Every structure is written in structure tokens, then in C-alpha cells.
Coordinates of C-alpha atoms in Angstrom, one line a residue:
Chain A
M1 CA -0.3 21.3 -11.1
T2 CA 0.8 17.8 -12.2
A3 CA 2.8 16.1 -14.8
L4 CA -0.3 15.9 -16.8
G5 CA -0.6 19.7 -16.7
I6 CA -3.9 19.6 -14.9
K7 CA -5.3 17.6 -12.0
P8 CA -5.7 14.1 -13.2
A9 CA -9.2 13.4 -14.5
A10 CA -9.5 10.5 -12.1
P11 CA -13.0 9.1 -11.6
N12 CA -12.7 9.4 -7.8
A13 CA -10.4 10.6 -5.0
A14 CA -7.2 8.8 -4.2
R15 CA -7.4 7.1 -0.8
I16 CA -4.3 6.7 1.3
G17 CA -3.9 5.1 4.7
I18 CA -1.8 6.2 7.7
G19 CA -1.1 3.5 10.3
G20 CA 1.2 3.3 13.2
P21 CA 1.4 2.8 16.9
V22 CA -0.5 5.1 19.3
G23 CA 1.5 8.2 19.9
S24 CA 3.8 7.7 17.0
G25 CA 2.6 11.0 15.4
K26 CA -0.1 10.0 12.8
T27 CA -2.4 12.9 13.6
A28 CA 0.5 15.3 13.9
L29 CA 1.7 14.2 10.5
I30 CA -1.8 14.8 9.1
E31 CA -1.7 18.3 10.6
C32 CA 1.5 18.8 8.7
L33 CA 0.2 17.4 5.4
I34 CA -3.0 19.3 5.3
P35 CA -1.6 22.8 4.7
R36 CA 1.0 21.5 2.3
F37 CA -1.7 19.9 0.1
Q38 CA -4.1 22.8 0.5
A39 CA -1.3 25.2 -0.7
V40 CA -1.1 23.5 -4.1
G41 CA -4.9 23.2 -4.5
I42 CA -5.4 19.5 -3.5
D43 CA -9.0 19.1 -2.3
L44 CA -8.8 16.7 0.7
A45 CA -10.8 15.1 3.5
V46 CA -9.7 13.1 6.5
I47 CA -11.2 10.0 8.2
T48 CA -9.9 9.1 11.6
N49 CA -10.3 5.8 13.4
D50 CA -10.4 5.7 17.2
L51 CA -11.2 2.7 19.4
V52 CA -14.2 4.1 21.3
T53 CA -13.9 7.9 21.0
K54 CA -13.7 10.6 18.3
E55 CA -10.5 12.1 19.8
D56 CA -8.4 12.4 16.7
A57 CA -11.3 13.7 14.6
E58 CA -12.1 16.3 17.2
R59 CA -8.5 17.4 17.4
L60 CA -8.4 17.9 13.6
Q61 CA -11.8 19.6 13.6
R62 CA -10.5 22.1 16.3
S63 CA -7.2 22.6 14.6
G64 CA -8.4 25.4 12.3
L65 CA -6.4 23.6 9.5
I66 CA -9.5 22.2 7.7
D67 CA -13.2 22.7 7.4
P68 CA -14.5 20.5 10.3
K69 CA -17.1 19.0 7.9
R70 CA -14.2 17.5 6.0
V71 CA -13.1 15.3 9.0
M72 CA -15.2 12.2 9.7
A73 CA -14.7 9.8 12.6
V74 CA -15.0 6.0 12.6
E75 CA -15.2 4.3 15.9
A76 CA -13.3 1.1 15.4
G77 CA -14.5 -0.8 18.5
A78 CA -12.3 -3.5 19.9
C79 CA -9.8 -4.0 17.1
P80 CA -8.3 -1.2 15.1
H81 CA -6.8 -3.7 12.6
T82 CA -10.2 -5.2 11.6
V83 CA -11.7 -2.0 10.3
I84 CA -8.8 -1.3 8.0
R85 CA -8.0 -4.8 6.9
E86 CA -10.4 -7.8 7.4
D87 CA -13.6 -5.8 7.3
P88 CA -13.1 -2.2 6.2
T89 CA -16.8 -1.7 5.5
L90 CA -17.1 1.2 8.0
N91 CA -14.2 3.0 6.5
I92 CA -15.2 2.4 2.9
A93 CA -18.7 3.8 3.7
A94 CA -17.1 6.8 5.4
A95 CA -14.9 7.4 2.2
E96 CA -17.9 7.1 -0.1
E97 CA -19.8 9.5 2.2
C98 CA -16.9 11.9 1.9
E99 CA -17.0 11.7 -1.9
R100 CA -20.7 12.3 -1.9
R101 CA -20.3 15.4 0.3
F102 CA -17.4 16.8 -1.6
P103 CA -17.5 15.5 -5.2
N104 CA -14.3 17.3 -6.2
L105 CA -12.1 15.6 -3.7
D106 CA -8.6 14.7 -4.9
L107 CA -7.5 12.9 -1.7
I108 CA -8.9 11.1 1.3
I109 CA -6.6 10.4 4.2
I110 CA -7.6 7.5 6.4
E111 CA -5.9 7.4 9.8
S112 CA -5.9 4.1 11.6
G113 CA -6.8 3.8 15.3
G114 CA -3.3 3.0 16.6
D115 CA -1.7 -0.3 15.7
N116 CA 1.1 -2.7 16.5
L117 CA 3.6 -3.8 13.9
A118 CA 1.2 -6.4 12.5
S119 CA -1.2 -3.9 11.1
T120 CA -1.7 -3.6 7.4
F121 CA -4.3 -1.9 5.2
S122 CA -6.7 -3.6 2.8
L123 CA -6.1 -2.5 -0.8
D124 CA -9.9 -2.6 -1.1
L125 CA -9.9 0.4 1.3
V126 CA -6.8 2.4 0.3
D127 CA -4.7 2.8 -2.8
W128 CA -1.5 3.3 -0.9
W129 CA -0.5 3.4 2.8
M130 CA 2.2 4.5 5.0
F131 CA 3.2 3.3 8.5
V132 CA 4.6 5.8 11.1
I133 CA 6.9 4.9 13.9
D134 CA 9.1 7.1 16.0
V135 CA 12.6 7.0 17.4
A136 CA 11.4 7.4 21.0
Q137 CA 9.8 3.9 20.7
G138 CA 13.4 2.5 20.6
D139 CA 15.8 1.7 17.8
D140 CA 14.7 -1.9 17.4
I141 CA 11.3 -1.3 15.8
P142 CA 12.4 -1.7 12.2
R143 CA 14.3 -4.9 12.9
K144 CA 11.3 -6.5 14.5
R145 CA 10.2 -6.9 10.9
G146 CA 6.5 -6.6 11.5
P147 CA 4.2 -6.9 8.4
A148 CA 3.6 -3.1 8.6
I149 CA 7.3 -2.4 8.5
L150 CA 7.8 -4.7 5.6
Q151 CA 4.7 -4.1 3.5
A152 CA 4.0 -0.4 3.8
D153 CA 4.3 1.6 0.6
L154 CA 6.2 4.2 2.8
L155 CA 7.7 3.9 6.2
V156 CA 7.9 7.1 8.1
I157 CA 10.3 7.4 11.1
N158 CA 9.0 10.4 13.1
K159 CA 10.4 12.5 16.0
T160 CA 14.0 12.5 14.8
D161 CA 14.5 15.5 17.0
L162 CA 14.0 13.3 20.1
A163 CA 16.7 10.8 19.2
P164 CA 19.5 12.4 21.4
Y165 CA 17.2 12.4 24.4
V166 CA 16.3 8.8 24.2
G167 CA 19.8 7.4 23.3
V168 CA 18.9 6.5 19.8
D169 CA 20.9 7.2 16.6
A170 CA 18.3 8.3 14.1
E171 CA 20.6 7.9 11.1
A172 CA 21.2 4.3 12.1
V173 CA 17.5 3.6 12.5
L174 CA 16.9 5.0 9.1
A175 CA 19.7 3.0 7.5
E176 CA 18.6 -0.2 9.2
A177 CA 14.9 0.3 8.1
L178 CA 16.1 0.9 4.5
Q179 CA 18.1 -2.3 4.6
I180 CA 15.2 -4.3 6.1
R181 CA 12.7 -2.9 3.5
D182 CA 15.1 -3.7 0.7
S183 CA 15.5 0.1 0.0
R184 CA 11.7 0.6 -0.4
P185 CA 10.6 4.2 0.4
T186 CA 11.6 5.2 4.0
I187 CA 11.6 8.8 5.2
A188 CA 12.6 10.3 8.5
C189 CA 10.9 13.5 9.7
R190 CA 9.9 15.6 12.6
C191 CA 6.3 16.8 12.8
R192 CA 6.5 18.9 15.9
G193 CA 8.4 22.2 15.3
G194 CA 9.6 20.9 11.9
D195 CA 7.8 23.3 9.7
S196 CA 10.7 23.3 7.2
D197 CA 11.6 19.7 7.7
P198 CA 12.6 18.2 4.4
G199 CA 11.2 14.9 5.4
L200 CA 7.7 16.3 5.5
D201 CA 8.1 17.7 2.0
A202 CA 9.4 14.3 0.9
I203 CA 6.3 12.6 2.2
V204 CA 4.1 15.0 0.3
E205 CA 6.1 14.4 -2.8
A206 CA 5.9 10.6 -2.4
I207 CA 2.1 10.8 -2.1
G208 CA 1.9 13.2 -5.0
H209 CA 4.0 11.0 -7.2
D210 CA 2.4 7.6 -6.3
V211 CA -1.3 8.5 -6.2
L212 CA -1.8 12.0 -7.3
F213 CA 0.5 11.4 -10.4
T214 CA 2.7 14.5 -10.1
A215 CA 6.3 14.3 -11.5
R216 CA 9.1 12.9 -9.4
G217 CA 10.8 15.9 -7.8
A218 CA 7.7 18.1 -8.0
A219 CA 5.4 18.9 -5.2
P220 CA 1.8 18.2 -6.0
Chain B
M1 CA 2.3 9.6 -18.9
H2 CA -0.9 7.7 -19.8
L3 CA -3.7 8.2 -17.3
V4 CA -5.8 4.9 -17.4
T5 CA -9.3 5.4 -15.9
S6 CA -11.0 2.3 -17.5
L7 CA -10.0 -1.1 -18.8
L8 CA -10.5 -1.6 -22.5
G9 CA -11.0 -5.4 -22.4
N10 CA -9.0 -8.6 -22.3
A11 CA -6.1 -9.0 -24.8
D12 CA -7.7 -12.3 -25.7
D13 CA -11.1 -10.8 -26.7
P14 CA -11.7 -11.5 -30.4
E15 CA -12.4 -7.8 -31.1
L16 CA -9.1 -6.7 -29.6
H17 CA -6.9 -9.7 -30.6
D18 CA -6.4 -8.7 -34.3
V19 CA -5.5 -5.1 -33.5
L20 CA -3.1 -6.2 -30.8
H21 CA -1.6 -8.8 -33.2
R22 CA -1.0 -6.1 -35.8
L23 CA 0.6 -3.7 -33.3
E24 CA 2.7 -6.5 -31.8
H25 CA 4.2 -7.2 -35.3
A26 CA 5.1 -3.6 -35.5
G27 CA 6.7 -3.7 -32.0
R28 CA 4.0 -1.4 -30.6
V29 CA 2.7 -3.5 -27.8
E30 CA 4.2 -2.6 -24.4
W31 CA 3.8 -4.8 -21.3
L32 CA 3.1 -3.6 -17.9
V33 CA 4.2 -6.3 -15.5
L34 CA 2.9 -6.1 -12.0
P35 CA 3.2 -8.3 -8.9
R36 CA 0.1 -10.3 -7.9
A37 CA -0.2 -8.2 -4.7
D38 CA -0.7 -5.0 -6.8
M39 CA -3.8 -6.5 -8.6
A40 CA -5.9 -5.3 -5.7
R41 CA -5.0 -1.7 -6.3
R42 CA -7.4 0.7 -8.1
R43 CA -4.7 3.4 -8.3
L44 CA -1.1 3.0 -8.9
R45 CA 1.8 4.3 -11.0
A46 CA 4.2 2.0 -12.9
V47 CA 6.5 1.8 -16.0
T48 CA 6.1 -0.5 -19.0
D49 CA 8.8 -2.7 -20.4
Q50 CA 9.5 0.0 -22.9
G51 CA 9.6 2.8 -20.4
S52 CA 6.2 4.4 -20.8
E53 CA 4.8 5.7 -17.6
I54 CA 1.3 4.5 -16.7
A55 CA -1.0 6.0 -14.1
V56 CA -3.9 3.8 -13.2
A57 CA -6.9 5.4 -11.5
L58 CA -9.9 3.1 -11.7
P59 CA -13.4 3.3 -10.4
R60 CA -13.8 1.4 -7.1
D61 CA -15.9 -1.3 -8.7
V62 CA -13.3 -2.1 -11.3
S63 CA -10.4 -4.6 -10.8
L64 CA -7.2 -5.1 -12.6
F65 CA -6.7 -8.5 -14.2
D66 CA -4.0 -10.4 -16.2
K67 CA -4.1 -9.4 -19.9
A68 CA -6.2 -6.3 -19.3
V69 CA -5.8 -3.8 -22.1
L70 CA -4.9 -0.4 -20.6
V71 CA -4.0 1.7 -23.6
L72 CA -4.9 1.2 -27.3
S73 CA -4.5 3.5 -30.2
D74 CA -3.5 3.3 -33.8
N75 CA 0.2 3.0 -32.9
Q76 CA 0.4 1.8 -29.3
A77 CA -1.1 -0.7 -26.9
V78 CA -0.2 -1.4 -23.3
V79 CA -1.3 -4.7 -21.9
L80 CA -1.0 -5.8 -18.2
R81 CA 0.6 -9.0 -17.2
V82 CA 0.7 -10.4 -13.7
E83 CA 4.3 -11.2 -12.6
A84 CA 5.2 -14.9 -12.1
E85 CA 4.7 -15.5 -8.4
N86 CA 7.0 -17.5 -6.2
W87 CA 5.7 -19.8 -3.4
L88 CA 7.4 -21.2 -0.4
C89 CA 6.5 -24.8 -0.2
L90 CA 6.1 -26.3 3.3
K91 CA 5.6 -29.9 4.2
P92 CA 4.4 -30.7 7.7
H93 CA 5.6 -34.1 8.8
D94 CA 2.5 -35.2 10.8
Q95 CA -1.0 -34.1 11.5
A96 CA -0.1 -32.1 14.6
A97 CA 2.5 -30.2 12.7
A98 CA 0.0 -29.5 9.9
L99 CA -2.5 -28.1 12.4
A100 CA 0.1 -25.9 14.1
L101 CA 1.5 -24.7 10.7
G102 CA -2.0 -23.8 9.4
Y103 CA -2.7 -21.8 12.5
H104 CA 0.7 -20.1 12.3
A105 CA 0.2 -19.1 8.6
G106 CA -3.3 -17.7 9.4
N107 CA -2.0 -15.8 12.4
L108 CA 0.6 -14.2 10.2
H109 CA -2.0 -13.3 7.5
W110 CA 0.0 -15.2 4.9
R111 CA -1.7 -15.9 1.6
V112 CA -1.7 -19.7 1.0
R113 CA -2.7 -22.4 -1.2
F114 CA -2.7 -26.2 -0.9
D115 CA -0.9 -28.8 -2.9
G116 CA -1.9 -32.1 -1.3
A117 CA 0.2 -32.4 1.8
V118 CA 2.1 -29.3 1.0
L119 CA 1.2 -25.8 2.2
Q120 CA 2.3 -23.1 -0.3
V121 CA 2.9 -19.6 0.9
A122 CA 2.9 -16.7 -1.5
L123 CA 6.1 -14.8 -1.2
E124 CA 5.2 -11.1 -1.0
A125 CA 8.5 -10.2 0.8
P126 CA 12.0 -11.7 0.9
V127 CA 11.9 -15.4 1.5
E128 CA 14.2 -14.9 4.6
S129 CA 11.4 -13.0 6.4
Y130 CA 9.1 -16.1 6.1
V131 CA 11.8 -18.6 7.0
Q132 CA 12.6 -16.6 10.1
R133 CA 9.0 -16.9 11.2
L134 CA 9.2 -20.7 10.7
H135 CA 12.5 -21.4 12.5
T136 CA 11.0 -23.3 15.4
F137 CA 9.0 -25.6 13.0
I138 CA 12.1 -26.2 10.9
E139 CA 14.6 -26.6 13.7
D140 CA 12.6 -29.3 15.5
G141 CA 11.9 -31.1 12.3
R142 CA 8.1 -30.6 12.2
V143 CA 8.1 -28.9 8.9
S144 CA 10.5 -29.0 5.9
I145 CA 10.9 -26.7 3.0
E146 CA 10.3 -28.4 -0.3
P147 CA 11.7 -27.3 -3.7
P148 CA 10.1 -24.1 -4.8
A149 CA 7.0 -23.9 -7.0
V150 CA 7.1 -21.1 -9.6
A151 CA 3.8 -20.3 -11.2
A152 CA 3.6 -19.4 -14.8
Q153 CA 3.1 -15.7 -15.5
G154 CA -0.5 -14.7 -15.0
E155 CA -1.5 -18.0 -13.3

């Protein structure tokens, strides 16, 4: 299953963060990732953050993609940044609860509650994090150089299929993002209707390589 | 690939020092050099100076540190070193500028330290991205950039 030949004998599950503006496609991306990880035997759970509702958790619980018990909701309150950066206590507690309920977990995905470009994850909470933007927000998002754009372990540019309808050159946005990020990992994808989108497979591969310790070029 | 799930000690520990000294003479000690920012990670993948791949997956209550021994056997050791860190040194020219600069740095979540009247900002991204955020301070002469301070490795 991995370059080690077996699942890594890690003492706990890997924790990854998914941040990004409201509507950029974080939950849709998770819906694409779940079956891909499940197909290769990765045992996972999801923690969602919403400001004052459980909207994203309930959407995933209803999706049929994952056992609803494996989806936990954190209500972030006023500031979605605080609970993933300055004081991630609620999310750490939720992750620990996930590990108690499902002791064989390989991966916990923590979705933030919707952020601006200043959002970053505490490394006390996650081992690795990605930030999701989409082309329909405009072609200037990468060059605004928010901390999220610069510091994320992976920048995801979603909804490439919408680019022609909003007057954006998706290839140019990707190229500019790569230049601004000094060639750090940046992947374009489409989550809606993109079942065979190579970008989604590349995201799975990046997570597999970086925190599940699969070989480069191999799916987890 | 070596999977590291615990830290074996500090390279300076007396009980490890002799073993490491012997392995170093035989060219068997590899160094895994990481940026300071990665010290907060419990899980990461990296490559040593001699090309060995290391996968770190530590318990949540264990933290990486400079000179942590990651791998130790009869014929190989891997020791962690923290990369020398660069700092952007900013000198505010009066008290009002110092107040504004301090607020600005905090607002941008920059990691800072103080050296007398100089504010030092840890460079975790290209220096240009920091200077761009300071252009109004620099253009109106309230803040100047001083010669860079480079910390020793592991400092």
C-alpha cells in the first residue's frame, strides 16, 4: 500500500487542514477525496468547521460517501481563523475524539470554516495543510500574496471548468501562482463533474506522499 | 525510507555522543536539515544530506528539536539540525513609528524578536514579500532596513 510495503506504523493518524474562502470548493474537494482514499484502504474521518451551524458536516453526513459517525462538526463562533490557528483547542479535542472512536485511523481531514487569504493553520493542529481558491473569484487571488497563498503546503486552484465563463485564463492563474509560491506545490482541478480530473489524483498523491508516506508517483 | 516514530535523544547526550563520534569518523552520520518553521510539525517527509529519505510521524506530545537523533544503528545515524534562520532587521526612527511597526508586524502574524531598538522579523517567505508589506513605512522614512542578522545553525 505504501513505499514501506504496509501502512506506516505511525502512532497516530495524520492530520491535514483544508482552508479557503467560503464557496471555493473545500467541501466538494473533500467529497472527491473520500472515495479516492477509501478505494486504497485509507481509514479516515473528517472534522468540519462552520461559524454557527453544522452545514458542512451535515452535507457530508448525508452524502453517503462516509459513515456519518466519522464526520464531526466544530462551531467556530465569530472567527474561523482563531480555531485553526491562535487557539485550535476545539479542533484538537475533536481530532483526539476521532482517534478515540476510530483507533485505526490513518487520516483526519480538518476543513476550516471559510477564510480570507490571511488564514493559516497551526502546526499544533495539523501536520500539513492546503488552501483552496477558485478561478471564479478572479484571476488576481494568487498575486494578492496572502499568507495562505504563500505558506500553504499545497495551493489548490479549483473550478478550472468555469474559467471561460468568468473571463479568466486558468493556465495563467496557475503559472502566476507557481511563480508567486516559488514553485511550491500548486495544483489546478475541478471538483464538480471532474471524476477523472488529473488534478484530483495529484492532490491525493501529494497527501499520500507528504503525510501518508507513499512513494512519489504512487497513489496511497 | 526510515520511519521515525520516536526521538532517540540529543546528539550531545553522553550516552549517544561516543556512538555518534565513532559513526561520524566512518562517514556514517547523516544530517537532516530543516527550516525552523518545520520544527512545529509532528509529521513530515524529508531527505538527508546523503539522500536518505526520512518519514517522521511523532506522537502529538513529542516535538522535534535541534540535534535530535532520529536514526541510530551500528552503521548509520541521522541527526536533525535546524537550518540557519535569516531575519529582516527593521529600525523604527521614533517612538510613534515603533508603535505602528509593532502593531503592523502583529497584525501580519510575523514571528519577531527584539534587538534593542531593532525589530527582527523571521523570514519564512522571500524577503520581497515582507518588504512589500512595509513599503509605506520605508517610503516615508519611518523605518529603515538594517544589515541582516543571520543566526548560527540551530540557534
